[in-house]
PDB file of C-alpha atoms and ligand atoms in Angstrom:
ATOM      1  CA  MET M   1     -72.320  69.415 -69.071  1.00  0.00           C
ATOM      2  CA  LYS M   2     -70.376  71.396 -71.652  1.00  0.00           C
ATOM      3  CA  VAL M   3     -71.944  74.764 -72.295  1.00  0.00           C
ATOM      4  CA  ASP M   4     -71.499  76.625 -75.573  1.00  0.00           C
ATOM      5  CA  ILE M   5     -71.185  80.379 -75.151  1.00  0.00           C
ATOM      6  CA  ARG M   6     -72.086  82.857 -77.877  1.00  0.00           C
ATOM      7  CA  LEU M   7     -71.266  86.544 -77.873  1.00  0.00           C
ATOM      8  CA  GLU M   8     -73.476  88.486 -80.291  1.00  0.00           C
ATOM      9  CA  ARG M   9     -73.165  91.986 -81.753  1.00  0.00           C
ATOM     10  CA  ALA M  10     -70.733  93.075 -79.058  1.00  0.00           C
ATOM     11  CA  SER M  11     -69.596  96.693 -79.137  1.00  0.00           C
ATOM     12  CA  LEU M  12     -67.212  98.445 -76.775  1.00  0.00           C
ATOM     13  CA  SER M  13     -65.986 102.047 -76.610  1.00  0.00           C
ATOM     14  CA  TRP M  14     -63.673 103.623 -74.058  1.00  0.00           C
ATOM     15  CA  ARG M  15     -64.959 107.179 -73.837  1.00  0.00           C
ATOM     16  CA  HIS M  16     -65.247 108.064 -77.534  1.00  0.00           C
ATOM     17  CA  HIS M  17     -62.791 105.496 -78.847  1.00  0.00           C
ATOM     18  CA  CYS M  18     -64.684 102.634 -80.509  1.00  0.00           C
ATOM     19  CA  VAL M  19     -62.542  99.504 -79.948  1.00  0.00           C
ATOM     20  CA  PHE M  20     -64.938  97.117 -81.733  1.00  0.00           C
ATOM     21  CA  SER M  21     -68.542  97.035 -82.804  1.00  0.00           C
ATOM     22  CA  ASN M  22     -70.939  94.281 -83.841  1.00  0.00           C
ATOM     23  CA  LEU M  23     -68.495  91.544 -82.982  1.00  0.00           C
ATOM     24  CA  ASP M  24     -69.677  87.910 -82.835  1.00  0.00           C
ATOM     25  CA  LEU M  25     -67.703  85.183 -81.076  1.00  0.00           C
ATOM     26  CA  GLU M  26     -68.448  81.497 -80.500  1.00  0.00           C
ATOM     27  CA  LEU M  27     -66.874  79.673 -77.572  1.00  0.00           C
ATOM     28  CA  PRO M  28     -67.777  76.006 -78.105  1.00  0.00           C
ATOM     29  CA  GLY M  29     -68.166  74.075 -74.837  1.00  0.00           C
ATOM     30  CA  GLY M  30     -65.123  72.058 -73.789  1.00  0.00           C
ATOM     31  CA  GLN M  31     -62.899  73.744 -76.375  1.00  0.00           C
ATOM     32  CA  TRP M  32     -59.941  76.073 -76.081  1.00  0.00           C
ATOM     33  CA  THR M  33     -60.267  79.296 -78.097  1.00  0.00           C
ATOM     34  CA  CYS M  34     -57.355  81.644 -78.476  1.00  0.00           C
ATOM     35  CA  ILE M  35     -57.260  85.259 -79.639  1.00  0.00           C
ATOM     36  CA  LEU M  36     -54.168  87.035 -80.904  1.00  0.00           C
ATOM     37  CA  GLY M  37     -53.779  90.582 -82.143  1.00  0.00           C
ATOM     38  CA  GLN M  38     -51.466  93.547 -82.114  1.00  0.00           C
ATOM     39  CA  SER M  39     -50.971  95.504 -78.917  1.00  0.00           C
ATOM     40  CA  GLY M  40     -53.837  97.923 -78.241  1.00  0.00           C
ATOM     41  CA  VAL M  41     -56.245  96.270 -80.690  1.00  0.00           C
ATOM     42  CA  GLY M  42     -58.766  95.382 -77.954  1.00  0.00           C
ATOM     43  CA  LYS M  43     -58.096  91.828 -76.764  1.00  0.00           C
ATOM     44  CA  SER M  44     -58.188  92.600 -73.031  1.00  0.00           C
ATOM     45  CA  SER M  45     -61.224  94.832 -73.567  1.00  0.00           C
ATOM     46  CA  LEU M  46     -63.037  91.925 -75.243  1.00  0.00           C
ATOM     47  CA  LEU M  47     -62.134  89.613 -72.364  1.00  0.00           C
ATOM     48  CA  GLN M  48     -63.349  92.165 -69.822  1.00  0.00           C
ATOM     49  CA  LEU M  49     -66.626  92.532 -71.678  1.00  0.00           C
ATOM     50  CA  ILE M  50     -67.174  88.752 -71.613  1.00  0.00           C
ATOM     51  CA  CYS M  51     -66.266  88.599 -67.907  1.00  0.00           C
ATOM     52  CA  GLY M  52     -68.684  91.451 -67.172  1.00  0.00           C
ATOM     53  CA  ILE M  53     -66.035  93.766 -65.729  1.00  0.00           C
ATOM     54  CA  ALA M  54     -65.628  96.455 -68.416  1.00  0.00           C
ATOM     55  CA  ASP M  55     -67.449  98.853 -66.120  1.00  0.00           C
ATOM     56  CA  GLU M  56     -65.985 102.113 -67.394  1.00  0.00           C
ATOM     57  CA  ALA M  57     -66.618 101.292 -71.047  1.00  0.00           C
ATOM     58  CA  ASP M  58     -69.699 101.928 -73.114  1.00  0.00           C
ATOM     59  CA  ILE M  59     -70.814  98.431 -74.089  1.00  0.00           C
ATOM     60  CA  SER M  60     -73.636  96.671 -75.870  1.00  0.00           C
ATOM     61  CA  GLY M  61     -74.352  93.180 -77.162  1.00  0.00           C
ATOM     62  CA  SER M  62     -75.478  89.944 -75.581  1.00  0.00           C
ATOM     63  CA  ILE M  63     -74.062  86.686 -74.277  1.00  0.00           C
ATOM     64  CA  HIS M  64     -75.988  83.442 -74.626  1.00  0.00           C
ATOM     65  CA  CYS M  65     -75.197  80.115 -72.947  1.00  0.00           C
ATOM     66  CA  SER M  66     -76.525  76.912 -74.495  1.00  0.00           C
ATOM     67  CA  ASP M  67     -77.971  75.770 -71.140  1.00  0.00           C
ATOM     68  CA  GLY M  68     -80.115  78.929 -71.058  1.00  0.00           C
ATOM     69  CA  LYS M  69     -78.571  80.189 -67.804  1.00  0.00           C
ATOM     70  CA  PRO M  70     -76.683  83.471 -67.441  1.00  0.00           C
ATOM     71  CA  LEU M  71     -72.892  83.450 -67.615  1.00  0.00           C
ATOM     72  CA  ASP M  72     -72.647  85.572 -64.439  1.00  0.00           C
ATOM     73  CA  GLY M  73     -70.732  83.832 -61.668  1.00  0.00           C
ATOM     74  CA  ARG M  74     -69.452  81.080 -63.965  1.00  0.00           C
ATOM     75  CA  VAL M  75     -66.256  82.716 -65.222  1.00  0.00           C
ATOM     76  CA  ALA M  76     -62.718  82.591 -63.862  1.00  0.00           C
ATOM     77  CA  TRP M  77     -60.623  85.540 -64.999  1.00  0.00           C
ATOM     78  CA  MET M  78     -56.856  85.594 -65.025  1.00  0.00           C
ATOM     79  CA  ALA M  79     -55.855  89.195 -65.648  1.00  0.00           C
ATOM     80  CA  GLN M  80     -52.906  90.448 -67.679  1.00  0.00           C
ATOM     81  CA  ASP M  81     -51.459  91.730 -64.373  1.00  0.00           C
ATOM     82  CA  ASP M  82     -51.335  89.019 -61.744  1.00  0.00           C
ATOM     83  CA  LEU M  83     -53.442  90.989 -59.194  1.00  0.00           C
ATOM     84  CA  LEU M  84     -51.946  89.155 -56.219  1.00  0.00           C
ATOM     85  CA  LEU M  85     -52.741  90.730 -52.866  1.00  0.00           C
ATOM     86  CA  PRO M  86     -49.370  91.701 -51.384  1.00  0.00           C
ATOM     87  CA  TRP M  87     -50.357  91.217 -47.738  1.00  0.00           C
ATOM     88  CA  LEU M  88     -51.596  87.627 -48.203  1.00  0.00           C
ATOM     89  CA  ARG M  89     -49.334  84.573 -48.353  1.00  0.00           C
ATOM     90  CA  VAL M  90     -49.093  82.857 -51.727  1.00  0.00           C
ATOM     91  CA  ILE M  91     -51.380  80.024 -50.589  1.00  0.00           C
ATOM     92  CA  ASP M  92     -53.983  82.497 -49.306  1.00  0.00           C
ATOM     93  CA  ASN M  93     -53.930  84.247 -52.673  1.00  0.00           C
ATOM     94  CA  VAL M  94     -54.679  80.914 -54.343  1.00  0.00           C
ATOM     95  CA  VAL M  95     -57.715  80.239 -52.124  1.00  0.00           C
ATOM     96  CA  LEU M  96     -58.813  83.902 -52.123  1.00  0.00           C
ATOM     97  CA  GLU M  97     -62.047  83.366 -54.006  1.00  0.00           C
ATOM     98  CA  ALA M  98     -63.165  80.643 -51.583  1.00  0.00           C
ATOM     99  CA  ARG M  99     -62.344  82.894 -48.629  1.00  0.00           C
ATOM    100  CA  LEU M 100     -64.519  85.655 -50.074  1.00  0.00           C
ATOM    101  CA  ARG M 101     -67.474  83.354 -50.672  1.00  0.00           C
ATOM    102  CA  PRO M 102     -70.096  83.378 -47.912  1.00  0.00           C
ATOM    103  CA  GLY M 103     -70.698  80.211 -45.961  1.00  0.00           C
ATOM    104  CA  ARG M 104     -68.517  77.560 -44.441  1.00  0.00           C
ATOM    105  CA  ARG M 105     -65.061  76.815 -45.728  1.00  0.00           C
ATOM    106  CA  GLU M 106     -64.929  73.449 -47.413  1.00  0.00           C
ATOM    107  CA  PRO M 107     -62.369  70.996 -46.064  1.00  0.00           C
ATOM    108  CA  GLY M 108     -59.550  70.239 -48.436  1.00  0.00           C
ATOM    109  CA  GLN M 109     -59.280  73.731 -49.935  1.00  0.00           C
ATOM    110  CA  TYR M 110     -55.758  74.272 -48.675  1.00  0.00           C
ATOM    111  CA  GLU M 111     -54.724  70.773 -49.749  1.00  0.00           C
ATOM    112  CA  LEU M 112     -55.996  71.515 -53.257  1.00  0.00           C
ATOM    113  CA  ALA M 113     -54.181  74.857 -53.279  1.00  0.00           C
ATOM    114  CA  ARG M 114     -50.915  73.195 -52.166  1.00  0.00           C
ATOM    115  CA  TYR M 115     -51.349  70.550 -54.859  1.00  0.00           C
ATOM    116  CA  LEU M 116     -51.848  73.246 -57.531  1.00  0.00           C
ATOM    117  CA  LEU M 117     -48.822  75.163 -56.247  1.00  0.00           C
ATOM    118  CA  SER M 118     -46.765  71.981 -56.493  1.00  0.00           C
ATOM    119  CA  GLN M 119     -48.015  71.546 -60.074  1.00  0.00           C
ATOM    120  CA  VAL M 120     -46.803  75.021 -61.022  1.00  0.00           C
ATOM    121  CA  GLY M 121     -43.455  74.327 -59.325  1.00  0.00           C
ATOM    122  CA  LEU M 122     -43.939  76.542 -56.262  1.00  0.00           C
ATOM    123  CA  THR M 123     -44.294  74.073 -53.368  1.00  0.00           C
ATOM    124  CA  ASP M 124     -41.646  75.896 -51.356  1.00  0.00           C
ATOM    125  CA  LYS M 125     -43.231  79.342 -51.874  1.00  0.00           C
ATOM    126  CA  ALA M 126     -46.685  78.597 -50.417  1.00  0.00           C
ATOM    127  CA  ASP M 127     -46.052  80.511 -47.205  1.00  0.00           C
ATOM    128  CA  THR M 128     -44.133  83.493 -48.607  1.00  0.00           C
ATOM    129  CA  LEU M 129     -45.541  86.862 -49.614  1.00  0.00           C
ATOM    130  CA  PRO M 130     -45.944  87.747 -53.313  1.00  0.00           C
ATOM    131  CA  GLY M 131     -43.418  90.596 -52.970  1.00  0.00           C
ATOM    132  CA  GLN M 132     -40.654  88.020 -52.615  1.00  0.00           C
ATOM    133  CA  LEU M 133     -41.426  86.321 -55.943  1.00  0.00           C
ATOM    134  CA  SER M 134     -40.154  86.952 -59.461  1.00  0.00           C
ATOM    135  CA  GLY M 135     -42.592  88.073 -62.179  1.00  0.00           C
ATOM    136  CA  GLY M 136     -42.797  84.551 -63.629  1.00  0.00           C
ATOM    137  CA  GLN M 137     -43.373  83.010 -60.200  1.00  0.00           C
ATOM    138  CA  ARG M 138     -46.159  85.504 -59.532  1.00  0.00           C
ATOM    139  CA  GLN M 139     -47.746  84.550 -62.838  1.00  0.00           C
ATOM    140  CA  ARG M 140     -47.614  80.887 -61.836  1.00  0.00           C
ATOM    141  CA  VAL M 141     -49.418  81.726 -58.572  1.00  0.00           C
ATOM    142  CA  ALA M 142     -52.074  83.554 -60.599  1.00  0.00           C
ATOM    143  CA  LEU M 143     -52.467  80.464 -62.797  1.00  0.00           C
ATOM    144  CA  ALA M 144     -52.855  78.244 -59.704  1.00  0.00           C
ATOM    145  CA  ARG M 145     -55.487  80.660 -58.382  1.00  0.00           C
ATOM    146  CA  THR M 146     -57.374  80.524 -61.690  1.00  0.00           C
ATOM    147  CA  LEU M 147     -57.278  76.722 -61.733  1.00  0.00           C
ATOM    148  CA  PHE M 148     -58.464  76.659 -58.100  1.00  0.00           C
ATOM    149  CA  GLN M 149     -61.629  78.552 -59.000  1.00  0.00           C
ATOM    150  CA  ASN M 150     -62.911  75.600 -61.021  1.00  0.00           C
ATOM    151  CA  ARG M 151     -65.367  77.590 -63.155  1.00  0.00           C
ATOM    152  CA  PRO M 152     -66.987  76.425 -66.412  1.00  0.00           C
ATOM    153  CA  LEU M 153     -65.449  79.273 -68.464  1.00  0.00           C
ATOM    154  CA  ILE M 154     -61.803  80.172 -67.929  1.00  0.00           C
ATOM    155  CA  CYS M 155     -60.649  83.492 -69.400  1.00  0.00           C
ATOM    156  CA  MET M 156     -56.898  84.049 -69.367  1.00  0.00           C
ATOM    157  CA  ASP M 157     -55.115  87.195 -70.528  1.00  0.00           C
ATOM    158  CA  GLU M 158     -51.521  86.386 -71.562  1.00  0.00           C
ATOM    159  CA  PRO M 159     -51.157  83.806 -68.765  1.00  0.00           C
ATOM    160  CA  PHE M 160     -47.636  82.657 -69.669  1.00  0.00           C
ATOM    161  CA  SER M 161     -46.111  85.914 -70.900  1.00  0.00           C
ATOM    162  CA  ALA M 162     -43.682  86.423 -67.996  1.00  0.00           C
ATOM    163  CA  LEU M 163     -42.219  82.918 -68.108  1.00  0.00           C
ATOM    164  CA  ASP M 164     -38.914  81.719 -69.501  1.00  0.00           C
ATOM    165  CA  ALA M 165     -39.117  79.412 -72.549  1.00  0.00           C
ATOM    166  CA  ILE M 166     -38.816  76.129 -70.643  1.00  0.00           C
ATOM    167  CA  ASN M 167     -41.231  77.009 -67.846  1.00  0.00           C
ATOM    168  CA  ARG M 168     -43.598  78.363 -70.454  1.00  0.00           C
ATOM    169  CA  LEU M 169     -43.738  75.007 -72.257  1.00  0.00           C
ATOM    170  CA  ARG M 170     -44.121  73.178 -68.917  1.00  0.00           C
ATOM    171  CA  LEU M 171     -46.959  75.424 -67.817  1.00  0.00           C
ATOM    172  CA  GLN M 172     -48.660  75.158 -71.205  1.00  0.00           C
ATOM    173  CA  ASP M 173     -48.568  71.358 -70.854  1.00  0.00           C
ATOM    174  CA  LEU M 174     -49.928  71.587 -67.328  1.00  0.00           C
ATOM    175  CA  ALA M 175     -52.736  73.952 -68.306  1.00  0.00           C
ATOM    176  CA  ALA M 176     -53.638  71.767 -71.308  1.00  0.00           C
ATOM    177  CA  ASP M 177     -53.868  68.801 -68.948  1.00  0.00           C
ATOM    178  CA  LEU M 178     -55.772  70.480 -66.113  1.00  0.00           C
ATOM    179  CA  LEU M 179     -58.137  72.371 -68.421  1.00  0.00           C
ATOM    180  CA  ALA M 180     -58.638  69.574 -70.952  1.00  0.00           C
ATOM    181  CA  ASP M 181     -62.448  69.512 -70.847  1.00  0.00           C
ATOM    182  CA  ARG M 182     -63.026  73.136 -69.957  1.00  0.00           C
ATOM    183  CA  THR M 183     -64.199  75.992 -72.095  1.00  0.00           C
ATOM    184  CA  VAL M 184     -61.185  78.273 -72.259  1.00  0.00           C
ATOM    185  CA  LEU M 185     -60.675  81.684 -73.824  1.00  0.00           C
ATOM    186  CA  MET M 186     -57.045  82.733 -73.866  1.00  0.00           C
ATOM    187  CA  ILE M 187     -55.275  85.854 -75.094  1.00  0.00           C
ATOM    188  CA  THR M 188     -51.675  85.540 -76.188  1.00  0.00           C
ATOM    189  CA  HIS M 189     -49.078  87.283 -78.358  1.00  0.00           C
ATOM    190  CA  ASP M 190     -47.377  83.979 -79.111  1.00  0.00           C
ATOM    191  CA  PRO M 191     -48.650  82.217 -82.287  1.00  0.00           C
ATOM    192  CA  LEU M 192     -46.917  78.953 -81.382  1.00  0.00           C
ATOM    193  CA  GLU M 193     -48.484  78.940 -77.921  1.00  0.00           C
ATOM    194  CA  ALA M 194     -51.918  79.491 -79.467  1.00  0.00           C
ATOM    195  CA  LEU M 195     -51.410  76.691 -81.986  1.00  0.00           C
ATOM    196  CA  ARG M 196     -50.019  74.251 -79.382  1.00  0.00           C
ATOM    197  CA  LEU M 197     -52.954  74.669 -77.024  1.00  0.00           C
ATOM    198  CA  SER M 198     -56.074  75.711 -78.895  1.00  0.00           C
ATOM    199  CA  ASP M 199     -58.875  74.110 -80.832  1.00  0.00           C
ATOM    200  CA  ARG M 200     -59.585  77.455 -82.489  1.00  0.00           C
ATOM    201  CA  VAL M 201     -57.293  80.431 -83.055  1.00  0.00           C
ATOM    202  CA  LEU M 202     -58.665  83.822 -84.110  1.00  0.00           C
ATOM    203  CA  VAL M 203     -56.983  87.117 -84.844  1.00  0.00           C
ATOM    204  CA  LEU M 204     -58.392  90.473 -83.783  1.00  0.00           C
ATOM    205  CA  ASN M 205     -57.321  93.135 -86.224  1.00  0.00           C
ATOM    206  CA  GLY M 206     -58.108  96.693 -87.317  1.00  0.00           C
ATOM    207  CA  SER M 207     -59.924  99.678 -85.890  1.00  0.00           C
ATOM    208  CA  PRO M 208     -62.731  99.126 -85.095  1.00  0.00           C
ATOM    209  CA  ALA M 209     -61.402  95.611 -84.621  1.00  0.00           C
ATOM    210  CA  ARG M 210     -62.771  92.534 -86.383  1.00  0.00           C
ATOM    211  CA  LEU M 211     -62.207  88.846 -85.700  1.00  0.00           C
ATOM    212  CA  SER M 212     -60.744  86.593 -88.398  1.00  0.00           C
ATOM    213  CA  ALA M 213     -62.216  83.224 -89.303  1.00  0.00           C
ATOM    214  CA  PRO M 214     -60.855  80.591 -86.911  1.00  0.00           C
ATOM    215  CA  ILE M 215     -57.771  78.523 -87.692  1.00  0.00           C
ATOM    216  CA  GLN M 216     -58.310  75.020 -86.338  1.00  0.00           C
ATOM    217  CA  PRO M 217     -55.139  73.012 -85.737  1.00  0.00           C
ATOM    218  CA  SER M 218     -55.695  69.250 -85.907  1.00  0.00           C
ATOM    219  CA  GLY M 219     -54.691  66.737 -83.230  1.00  0.00           C
ATOM    220  CA  LYS M 220     -54.808  66.870 -79.490  1.00  0.00           C
ATOM    221  CA  ALA M 221     -53.270  69.640 -77.350  1.00  0.00           C
ATOM    222  CA  PRO M 222     -50.562  70.171 -76.251  1.00  0.00           C
ATOM    223  CA  ARG M 223     -49.050  69.795 -79.734  1.00  0.00           C
ATOM    224  CA  GLN M 224     -45.334  69.416 -80.317  1.00  0.00           C
ATOM    225  CA  VAL M 225     -43.450  72.624 -81.118  1.00  0.00           C
ATOM    226  CA  SER M 226     -41.695  70.753 -83.932  1.00  0.00           C
ATOM    227  CA  ASP M 227     -44.976  69.621 -85.558  1.00  0.00           C
ATOM    228  CA  THR M 228     -44.656  70.673 -89.223  1.00  0.00           C
ATOM    229  CA  ALA M 229     -48.410  71.353 -89.584  1.00  0.00           C
ATOM    230  CA  ILE M 230     -48.211  73.737 -86.618  1.00  0.00           C
ATOM    231  CA  LEU M 231     -45.179  75.512 -88.051  1.00  0.00           C
ATOM    232  CA  SER M 232     -46.944  76.092 -91.360  1.00  0.00           C
ATOM    233  CA  LEU M 233     -50.061  77.428 -89.586  1.00  0.00           C
ATOM    234  CA  GLN M 234     -47.747  79.745 -87.678  1.00  0.00           C
ATOM    235  CA  GLY M 235     -46.784  81.434 -90.969  1.00  0.00           C
ATOM    236  CA  GLN M 236     -50.474  81.856 -91.823  1.00  0.00           C
ATOM    237  CA  LEU M 237     -51.136  83.371 -88.407  1.00  0.00           C
ATOM    238  CA  LEU M 238     -48.251  85.826 -88.677  1.00  0.00           C
ATOM    239  CA  GLU M 239     -49.685  87.067 -91.994  1.00  0.00           C
ATOM    240  CA  LEU M 240     -53.081  87.544 -90.384  1.00  0.00           C
ATOM    241  CA  LEU M 241     -51.461  89.386 -87.477  1.00  0.00           C
ATOM    242  CA  ALA M 242     -49.649  91.722 -89.816  1.00  0.00           C
ATOM    243  CA  GLY M 243     -52.982  92.412 -91.516  1.00  0.00           C
ATOM    244  CA  GLU M 244     -51.646  91.065 -94.805  1.00  0.00           C
ATOM    245  CA  ALA M 245     -53.994  88.141 -95.334  1.00  0.00           C
ATOM    246  CA  PRO M 246     -57.135  88.703 -97.434  1.00  0.00           C
TER     247      PRO M 246
HETATM  248  N1  ATP Z   1     -59.759 101.536 -68.905  1.00  0.00           N
HETATM  249  C1  ATP Z   1     -59.538 102.097 -70.086  1.00  0.00           C
HETATM  250  N2  ATP Z   1     -59.846 103.409 -70.298  1.00  0.00           N
HETATM  251  C2  ATP Z   1     -59.655 103.989 -71.490  1.00  0.00           C
HETATM  252  N3  ATP Z   1     -59.139 103.362 -72.575  1.00  0.00           N
HETATM  253  C3  ATP Z   1     -58.800 102.079 -72.431  1.00  0.00           C
HETATM  254  C4  ATP Z   1     -58.976 101.365 -71.184  1.00  0.00           C
HETATM  255  N4  ATP Z   1     -58.552 100.098 -71.350  1.00  0.00           N
HETATM  256  C5  ATP Z   1     -58.122 100.025 -72.628  1.00  0.00           C
HETATM  257  N5  ATP Z   1     -58.272 101.194 -73.277  1.00  0.00           N
HETATM  258  C6  ATP Z   1     -57.951 101.460 -74.692  1.00  0.00           C
HETATM  259  O1  ATP Z   1     -58.614 100.495 -75.492  1.00  0.00           O
HETATM  260  C7  ATP Z   1     -57.769 100.029 -76.537  1.00  0.00           C
HETATM  261  C8  ATP Z   1     -57.640  98.528 -76.436  1.00  0.00           C
HETATM  262  O2  ATP Z   1     -56.958  98.208 -75.232  1.00  0.00           O
HETATM  263  P1  ATP Z   1     -56.762  96.703 -74.756  1.00  0.00           P
HETATM  264  O3  ATP Z   1     -56.148  96.759 -73.411  1.00  0.00           O
HETATM  265  O4  ATP Z   1     -58.037  95.972 -74.902  1.00  0.00           O
HETATM  266  O5  ATP Z   1     -55.706  96.207 -75.859  1.00  0.00           O
HETATM  267  P2  ATP Z   1     -54.954  94.817 -75.987  1.00  0.00           P
HETATM  268  O6  ATP Z   1     -55.251  94.270 -77.337  1.00  0.00           O
HETATM  269  O7  ATP Z   1     -55.278  93.948 -74.814  1.00  0.00           O
HETATM  270  O8  ATP Z   1     -53.424  95.267 -75.941  1.00  0.00           O
HETATM  271  P3  ATP Z   1     -52.128  94.530 -75.314  1.00  0.00           P
HETATM  272  O9  ATP Z   1     -51.764  93.434 -76.269  1.00  0.00           O
HETATM  273  O10 ATP Z   1     -51.102  95.615 -75.274  1.00  0.00           O
HETATM  274  O11 ATP Z   1     -52.487  94.026 -73.952  1.00  0.00           O
HETATM  275  C9  ATP Z   1     -56.456 100.795 -76.378  1.00  0.00           C
HETATM  276  O12 ATP Z   1     -56.471 101.873 -77.282  1.00  0.00           O
HETATM  277  C10 ATP Z   1     -56.461 101.260 -74.954  1.00  0.00           C
HETATM  278  O13 ATP Z   1     -55.772 102.484 -74.821  1.00  0.00           O
HETATM  279 MG1   MG Z   2     -54.178  93.247 -73.206  1.00  0.00          MG
END
């Protein structure tokens, strides 16, 4: 079942700095929502609030799921830093969440993890330690770990930022494929990435920050980078990002 998620009147302050207040955000079930915004505007803070991990901040607001159940325990979070545990092999980092869960280990977990690592192009790195990987390779492990968690809401903070242009497009295609029916909230600085992958693109702007009305690219993701409709929306997005649009 696809669950719609609604954030209402969300406010967040770090100490006395009000990042946003009275913010509303809809995350329609089965859709991919993307948020862009200038550095420091509050994108990661918003993601942390939704994931329930903005512990040091002063927060208020509410989150409603259309199935009436709480969101707790149903979110996968891919942080801006990859957060790989340096003493665990790559494959053990991918299955980390399952290892932490109480109860018996399900058969097939390591097979699934190896499959996901092969999908992100890291078959031969499964048994190495994260310290021996490049920044982009580490980010691909973090993506495999996020996909492994198989949660209804996937929150990703700049998941492809450390990748070269070609791997970035490959990974975008892979994520679009593997997350096709999921509810996804992604942060990115790349307007083209947002427009290739998302059903809805919003811009967070100002202080306290506000969300723009969504831009909704047509057609199915992943869209072609040469798509003229996407390129024209990119101009619109850049204006919004610069704070120049009405
Ligand atoms: N743990 C924290 N303690 C205090 N202030 C914080 C903390 N985390 C973020 N901030 C402040 O909140 C504001 C928003 O930060 P946030 O990390 O959400 O920005 P962002 O939009 O994700 O930026 P970037 O694009 O650079 O990742 C910034 O002014 C930042 O200094
Ligand atoms: Mg951030």
